[in-house]
mmCIF file of C-alpha atoms in Angstrom:
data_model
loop_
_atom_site.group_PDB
_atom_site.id
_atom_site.type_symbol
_atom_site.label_atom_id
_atom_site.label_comp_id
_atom_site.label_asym_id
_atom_site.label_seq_id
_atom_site.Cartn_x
_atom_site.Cartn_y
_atom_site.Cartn_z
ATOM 1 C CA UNK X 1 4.495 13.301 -6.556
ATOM 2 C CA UNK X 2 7.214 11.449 -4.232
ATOM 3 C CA UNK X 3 9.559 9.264 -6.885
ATOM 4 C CA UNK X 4 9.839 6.120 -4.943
ATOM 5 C CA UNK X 5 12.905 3.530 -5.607
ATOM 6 C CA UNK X 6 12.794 -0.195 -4.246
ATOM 7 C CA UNK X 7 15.884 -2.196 -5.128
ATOM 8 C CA UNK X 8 16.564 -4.647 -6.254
ATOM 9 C CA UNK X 9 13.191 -5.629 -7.795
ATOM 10 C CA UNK X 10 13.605 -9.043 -7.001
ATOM 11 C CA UNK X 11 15.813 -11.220 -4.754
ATOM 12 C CA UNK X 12 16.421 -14.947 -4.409
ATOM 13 C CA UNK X 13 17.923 -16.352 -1.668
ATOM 14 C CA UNK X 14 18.262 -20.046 0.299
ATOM 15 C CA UNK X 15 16.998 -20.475 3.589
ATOM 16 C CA UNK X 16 19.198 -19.465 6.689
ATOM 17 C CA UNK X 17 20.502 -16.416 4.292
ATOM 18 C CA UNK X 18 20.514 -12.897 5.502
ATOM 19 C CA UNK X 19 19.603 -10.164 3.585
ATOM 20 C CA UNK X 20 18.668 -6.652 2.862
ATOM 21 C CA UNK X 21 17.117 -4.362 0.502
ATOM 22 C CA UNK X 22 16.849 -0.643 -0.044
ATOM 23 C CA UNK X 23 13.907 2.170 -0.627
ATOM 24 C CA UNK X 24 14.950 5.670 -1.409
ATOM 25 C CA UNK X 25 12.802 8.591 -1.668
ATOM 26 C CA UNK X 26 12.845 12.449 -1.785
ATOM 27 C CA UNK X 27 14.276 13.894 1.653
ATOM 28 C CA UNK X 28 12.279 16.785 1.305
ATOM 29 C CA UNK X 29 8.550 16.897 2.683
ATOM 30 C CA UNK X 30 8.861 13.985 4.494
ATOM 31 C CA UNK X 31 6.847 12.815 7.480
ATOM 32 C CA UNK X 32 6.993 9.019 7.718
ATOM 33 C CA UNK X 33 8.120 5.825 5.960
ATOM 34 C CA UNK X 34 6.043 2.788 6.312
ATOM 35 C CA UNK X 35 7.151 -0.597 5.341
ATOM 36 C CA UNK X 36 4.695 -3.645 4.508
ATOM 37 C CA UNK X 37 5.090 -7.001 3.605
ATOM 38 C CA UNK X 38 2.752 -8.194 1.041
ATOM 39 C CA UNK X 39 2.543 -12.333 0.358
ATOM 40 C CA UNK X 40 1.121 -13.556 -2.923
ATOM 41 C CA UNK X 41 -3.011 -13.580 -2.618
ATOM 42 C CA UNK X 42 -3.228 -11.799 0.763
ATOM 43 C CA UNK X 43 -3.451 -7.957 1.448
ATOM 44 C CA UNK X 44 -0.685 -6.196 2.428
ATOM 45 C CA UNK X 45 0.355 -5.901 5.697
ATOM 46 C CA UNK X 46 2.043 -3.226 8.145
ATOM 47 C CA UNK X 47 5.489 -3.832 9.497
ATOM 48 C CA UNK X 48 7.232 -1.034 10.451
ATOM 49 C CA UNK X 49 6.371 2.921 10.692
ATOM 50 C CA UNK X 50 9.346 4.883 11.222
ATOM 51 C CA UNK X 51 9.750 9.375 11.522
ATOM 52 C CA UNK X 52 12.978 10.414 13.025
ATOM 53 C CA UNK X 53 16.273 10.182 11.553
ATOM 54 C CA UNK X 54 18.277 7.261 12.646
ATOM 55 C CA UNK X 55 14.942 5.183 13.790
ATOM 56 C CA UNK X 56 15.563 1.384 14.353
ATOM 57 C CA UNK X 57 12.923 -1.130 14.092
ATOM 58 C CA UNK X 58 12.419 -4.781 14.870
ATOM 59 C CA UNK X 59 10.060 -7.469 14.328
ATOM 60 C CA UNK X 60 11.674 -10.445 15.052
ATOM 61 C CA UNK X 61 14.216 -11.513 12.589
ATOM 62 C CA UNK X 62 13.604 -8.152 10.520
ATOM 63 C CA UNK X 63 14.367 -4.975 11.201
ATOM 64 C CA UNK X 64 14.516 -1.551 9.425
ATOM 65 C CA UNK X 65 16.456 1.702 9.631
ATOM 66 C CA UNK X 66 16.033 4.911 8.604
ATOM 67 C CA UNK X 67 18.107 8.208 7.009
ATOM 68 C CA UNK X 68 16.149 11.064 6.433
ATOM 69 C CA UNK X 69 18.671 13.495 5.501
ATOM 70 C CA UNK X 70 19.879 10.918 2.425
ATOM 71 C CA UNK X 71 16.754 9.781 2.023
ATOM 72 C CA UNK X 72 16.582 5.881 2.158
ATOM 73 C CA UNK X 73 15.360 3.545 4.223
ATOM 74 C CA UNK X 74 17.059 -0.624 4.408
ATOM 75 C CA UNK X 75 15.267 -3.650 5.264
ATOM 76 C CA UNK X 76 16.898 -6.462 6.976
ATOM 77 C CA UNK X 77 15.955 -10.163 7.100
ATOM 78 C CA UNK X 78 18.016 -12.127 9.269
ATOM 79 C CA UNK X 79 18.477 -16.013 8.544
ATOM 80 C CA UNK X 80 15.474 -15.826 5.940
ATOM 81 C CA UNK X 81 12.969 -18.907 6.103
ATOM 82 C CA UNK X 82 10.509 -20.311 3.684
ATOM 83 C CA UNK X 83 7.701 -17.850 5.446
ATOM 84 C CA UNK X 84 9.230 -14.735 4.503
ATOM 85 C CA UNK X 85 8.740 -14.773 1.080
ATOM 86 C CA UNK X 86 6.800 -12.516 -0.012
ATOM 87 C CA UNK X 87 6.956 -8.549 -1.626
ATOM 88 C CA UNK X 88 8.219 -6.221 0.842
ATOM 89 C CA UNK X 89 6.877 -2.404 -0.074
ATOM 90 C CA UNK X 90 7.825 1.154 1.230
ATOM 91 C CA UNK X 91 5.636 4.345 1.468
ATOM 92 C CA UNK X 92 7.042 7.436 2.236
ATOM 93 C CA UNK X 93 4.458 9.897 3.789
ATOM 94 C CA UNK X 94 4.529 13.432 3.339
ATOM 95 C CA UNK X 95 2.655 16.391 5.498
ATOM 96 C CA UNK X 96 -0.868 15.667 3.738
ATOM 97 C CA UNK X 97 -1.320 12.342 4.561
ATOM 98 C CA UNK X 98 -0.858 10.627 0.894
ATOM 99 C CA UNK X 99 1.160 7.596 0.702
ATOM 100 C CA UNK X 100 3.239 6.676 -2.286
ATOM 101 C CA UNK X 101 4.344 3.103 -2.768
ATOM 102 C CA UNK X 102 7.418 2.198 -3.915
ATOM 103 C CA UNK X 103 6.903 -0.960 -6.589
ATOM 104 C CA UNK X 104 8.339 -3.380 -4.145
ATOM 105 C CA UNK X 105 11.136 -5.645 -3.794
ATOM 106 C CA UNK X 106 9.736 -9.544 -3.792
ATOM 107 C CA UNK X 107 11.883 -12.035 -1.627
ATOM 108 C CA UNK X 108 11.755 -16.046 -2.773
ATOM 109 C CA UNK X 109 13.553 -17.946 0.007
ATOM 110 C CA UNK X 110 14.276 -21.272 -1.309
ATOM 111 C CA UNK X 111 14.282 -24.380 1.274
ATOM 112 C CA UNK S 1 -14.147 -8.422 13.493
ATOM 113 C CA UNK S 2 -14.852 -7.543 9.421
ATOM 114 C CA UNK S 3 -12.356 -4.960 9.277
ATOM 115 C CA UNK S 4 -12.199 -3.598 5.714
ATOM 116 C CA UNK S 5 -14.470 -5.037 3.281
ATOM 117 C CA UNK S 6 -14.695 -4.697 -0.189
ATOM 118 C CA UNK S 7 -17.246 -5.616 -2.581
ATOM 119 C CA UNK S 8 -17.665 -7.610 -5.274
ATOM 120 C CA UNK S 9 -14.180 -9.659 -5.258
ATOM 121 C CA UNK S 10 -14.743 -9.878 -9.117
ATOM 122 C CA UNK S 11 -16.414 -8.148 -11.639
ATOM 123 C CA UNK S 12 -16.302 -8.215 -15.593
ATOM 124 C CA UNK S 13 -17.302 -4.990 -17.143
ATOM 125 C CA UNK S 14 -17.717 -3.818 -20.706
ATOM 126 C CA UNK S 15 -16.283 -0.750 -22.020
ATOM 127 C CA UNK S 16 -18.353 2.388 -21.450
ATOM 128 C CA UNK S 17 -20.280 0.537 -18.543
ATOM 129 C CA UNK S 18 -20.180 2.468 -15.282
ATOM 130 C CA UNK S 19 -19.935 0.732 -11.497
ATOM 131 C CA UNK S 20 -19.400 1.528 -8.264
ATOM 132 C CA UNK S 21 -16.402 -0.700 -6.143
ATOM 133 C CA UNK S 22 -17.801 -0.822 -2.345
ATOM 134 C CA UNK S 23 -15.532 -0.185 0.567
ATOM 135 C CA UNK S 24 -16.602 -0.130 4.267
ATOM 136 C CA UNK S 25 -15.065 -0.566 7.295
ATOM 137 C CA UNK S 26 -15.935 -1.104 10.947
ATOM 138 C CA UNK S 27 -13.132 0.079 12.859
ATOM 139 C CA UNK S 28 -14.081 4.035 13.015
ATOM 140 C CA UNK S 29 -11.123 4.779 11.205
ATOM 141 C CA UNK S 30 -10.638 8.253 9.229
ATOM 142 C CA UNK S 31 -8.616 8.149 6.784
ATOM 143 C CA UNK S 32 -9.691 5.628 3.622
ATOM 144 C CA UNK S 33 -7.814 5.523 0.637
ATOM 145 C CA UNK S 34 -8.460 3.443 -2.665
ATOM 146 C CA UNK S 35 -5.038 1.869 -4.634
ATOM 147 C CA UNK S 36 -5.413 0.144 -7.852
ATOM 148 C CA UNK S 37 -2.364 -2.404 -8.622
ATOM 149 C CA UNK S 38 -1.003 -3.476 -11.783
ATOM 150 C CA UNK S 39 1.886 -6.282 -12.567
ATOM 151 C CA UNK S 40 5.191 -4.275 -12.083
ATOM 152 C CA UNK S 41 3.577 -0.945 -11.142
ATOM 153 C CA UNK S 42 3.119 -1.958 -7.194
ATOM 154 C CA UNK S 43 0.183 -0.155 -5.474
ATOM 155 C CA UNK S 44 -1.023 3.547 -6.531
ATOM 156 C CA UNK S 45 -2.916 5.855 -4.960
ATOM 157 C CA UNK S 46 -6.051 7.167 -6.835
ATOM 158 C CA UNK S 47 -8.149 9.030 -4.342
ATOM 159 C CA UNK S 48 -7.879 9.092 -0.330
ATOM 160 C CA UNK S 49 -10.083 10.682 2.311
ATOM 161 C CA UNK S 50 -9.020 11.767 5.901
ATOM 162 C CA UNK S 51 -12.658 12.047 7.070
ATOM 163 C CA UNK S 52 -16.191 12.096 6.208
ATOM 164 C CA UNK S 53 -16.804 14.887 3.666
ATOM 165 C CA UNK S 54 -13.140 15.241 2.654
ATOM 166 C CA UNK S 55 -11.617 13.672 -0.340
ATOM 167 C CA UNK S 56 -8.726 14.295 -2.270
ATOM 168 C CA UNK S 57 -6.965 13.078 -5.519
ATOM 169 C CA UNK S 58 -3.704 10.181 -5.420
ATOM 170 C CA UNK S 59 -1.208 9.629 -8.017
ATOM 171 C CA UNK S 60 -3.912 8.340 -10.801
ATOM 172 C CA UNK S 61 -7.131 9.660 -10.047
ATOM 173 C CA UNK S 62 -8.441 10.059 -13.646
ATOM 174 C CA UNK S 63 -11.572 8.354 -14.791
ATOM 175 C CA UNK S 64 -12.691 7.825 -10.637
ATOM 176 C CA UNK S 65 -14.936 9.628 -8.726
ATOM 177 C CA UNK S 66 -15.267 9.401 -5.133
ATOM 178 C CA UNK S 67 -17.123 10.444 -1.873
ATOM 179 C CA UNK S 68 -17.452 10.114 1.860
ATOM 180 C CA UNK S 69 -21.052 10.659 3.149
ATOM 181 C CA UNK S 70 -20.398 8.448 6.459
ATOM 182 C CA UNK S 71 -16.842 7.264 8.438
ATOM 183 C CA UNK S 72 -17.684 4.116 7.579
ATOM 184 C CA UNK S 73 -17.871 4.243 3.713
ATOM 185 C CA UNK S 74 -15.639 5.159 0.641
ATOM 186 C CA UNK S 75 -17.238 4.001 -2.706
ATOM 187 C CA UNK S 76 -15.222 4.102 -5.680
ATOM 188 C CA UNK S 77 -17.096 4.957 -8.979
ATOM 189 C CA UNK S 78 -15.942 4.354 -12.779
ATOM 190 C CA UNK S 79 -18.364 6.553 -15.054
ATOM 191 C CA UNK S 80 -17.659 5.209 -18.350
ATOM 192 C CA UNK S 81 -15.126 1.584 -17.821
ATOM 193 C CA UNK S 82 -12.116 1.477 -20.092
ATOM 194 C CA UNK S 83 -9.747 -1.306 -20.920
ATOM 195 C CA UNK S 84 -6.937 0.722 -19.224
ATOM 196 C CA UNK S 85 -8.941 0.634 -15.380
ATOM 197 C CA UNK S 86 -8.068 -3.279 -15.426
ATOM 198 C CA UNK S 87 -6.702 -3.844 -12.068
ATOM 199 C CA UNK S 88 -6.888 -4.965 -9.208
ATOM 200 C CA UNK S 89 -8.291 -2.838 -6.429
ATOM 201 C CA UNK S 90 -7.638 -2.440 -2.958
ATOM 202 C CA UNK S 91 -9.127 -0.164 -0.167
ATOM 203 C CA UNK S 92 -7.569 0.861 2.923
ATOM 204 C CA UNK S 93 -8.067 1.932 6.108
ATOM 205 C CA UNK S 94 -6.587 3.758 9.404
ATOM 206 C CA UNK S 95 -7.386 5.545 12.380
ATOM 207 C CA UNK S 96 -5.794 8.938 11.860
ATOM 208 C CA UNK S 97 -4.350 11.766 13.943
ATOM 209 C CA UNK S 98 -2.360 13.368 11.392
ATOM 210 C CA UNK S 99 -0.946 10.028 9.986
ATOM 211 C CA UNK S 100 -1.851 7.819 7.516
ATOM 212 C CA UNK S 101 -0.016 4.717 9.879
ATOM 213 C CA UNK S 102 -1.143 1.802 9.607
ATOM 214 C CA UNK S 103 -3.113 0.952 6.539
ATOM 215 C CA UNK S 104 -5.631 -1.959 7.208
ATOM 216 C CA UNK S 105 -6.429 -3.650 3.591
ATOM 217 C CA UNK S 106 -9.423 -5.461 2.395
ATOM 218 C CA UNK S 107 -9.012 -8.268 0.313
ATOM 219 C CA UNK S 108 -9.686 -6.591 -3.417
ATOM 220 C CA UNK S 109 -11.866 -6.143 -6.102
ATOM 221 C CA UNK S 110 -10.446 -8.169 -9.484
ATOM 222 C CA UNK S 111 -12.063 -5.739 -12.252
ATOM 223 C CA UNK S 112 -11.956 -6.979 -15.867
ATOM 224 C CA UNK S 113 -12.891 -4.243 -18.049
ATOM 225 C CA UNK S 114 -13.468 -6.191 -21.807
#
């Protein structure tokens, strides 16, 4: 079973802020890492799905990169707003298809 | 478009009671998994299936049973409820060609197990 680390658990921050946050997982047996972004009484959602080493991403005003060889993954928010709040989860995939979710960071942007 | 849909949304069960969580989708999509979530635990796997006939166990498959008779459906059973399968429950979803990318959610099944 992949040992998944999101940090920090929880972030707050004020609107306009930019920030980032970190998952780490095992290098080995890795295939992809998916990011979602989860918002209190919704369903998670997919952002970002990256494989190679050194993949960018962007959506907008976030973005994501990737190190396989370390294993870790950031998560950038640039100039966070109200809308963004919200708990942002990993899943590293591994060569049989099963996910493993991290436990989630959970951004509060305050207006 | 109804996507993934999950049935009940709530349910209140007694311990030792069995029930089955429904989970279909419409989108022809392979690979459905089932994730339980629990305050400060995030979202675990229990079982997952990559296509009709083939299952396979998650992180915390113990005290769930599951199969896939069609594409379309992945039914999650509890054979004797305990206190400790209090969750929330959440099936997913994706077309697969050797990936699970992207998982499409239903909206949960709130399971009270007294």
């Amino acid at each position: 079973i992949l040992n998944v680390e999101q940090s920090p658990q929880s972030l707050h921050v004020q609107e306009g802020d930019s920030t980032n946050f970190t998952c780490s997982f095992p290098s080995s047996n890795f295939y992809a890492l998916h990011w979602y972004r989860w918002e209190t009484a919704k369903s998670p959602e997919a952002l970002f799905v990256m494989t190679l080493n050194g993949d960018e991403k962007k959506k907008g005003r976030i973005s994501a990169t990737l190190n396989t060889k370390e294993g870790y993954s950031y998560l950038y928010i640039k100039g966070s707003q109200p809308e963004d709040s919200a708990t942002y989860l990993c899943a590293p995939e591994g060569g049989s298809e099963k996910l493993v979710f991290g436990k989630g960071t959970k951004l509060t942007v305050n207006p | 478009n109804a996507g993934v849909t999950q049935t009940p949304k709530f349910q209140v069960l007694k311990t030792g009671q069995s029930m089955t969580l429904q989970c279909a989708q419409d989108m022809n999509h392979e690979y459905m998994s089932w994730y339980r979530q629990d305050p400060g635990m995030g979202l675990r796997l229990i079982h997952y299936s990559v296509g009709a006939g083939i299952t396979d166990q998650g992180e915390v498959p113990n005290g769930y049973n599951v199969s896939r008779s069609t594409t379309e459906d992945f039914p999650l059973r509890l054979l004797s409820a305990a206190p400790s399968q209090t969750s929330v429950y959440f099936c997913a979803s994706s077309y697969t060609s050797g990936t699970a990318w992207p998982q499409h959610f239903g909206d949960g099944t709130r399971l009270s197990i007294l």
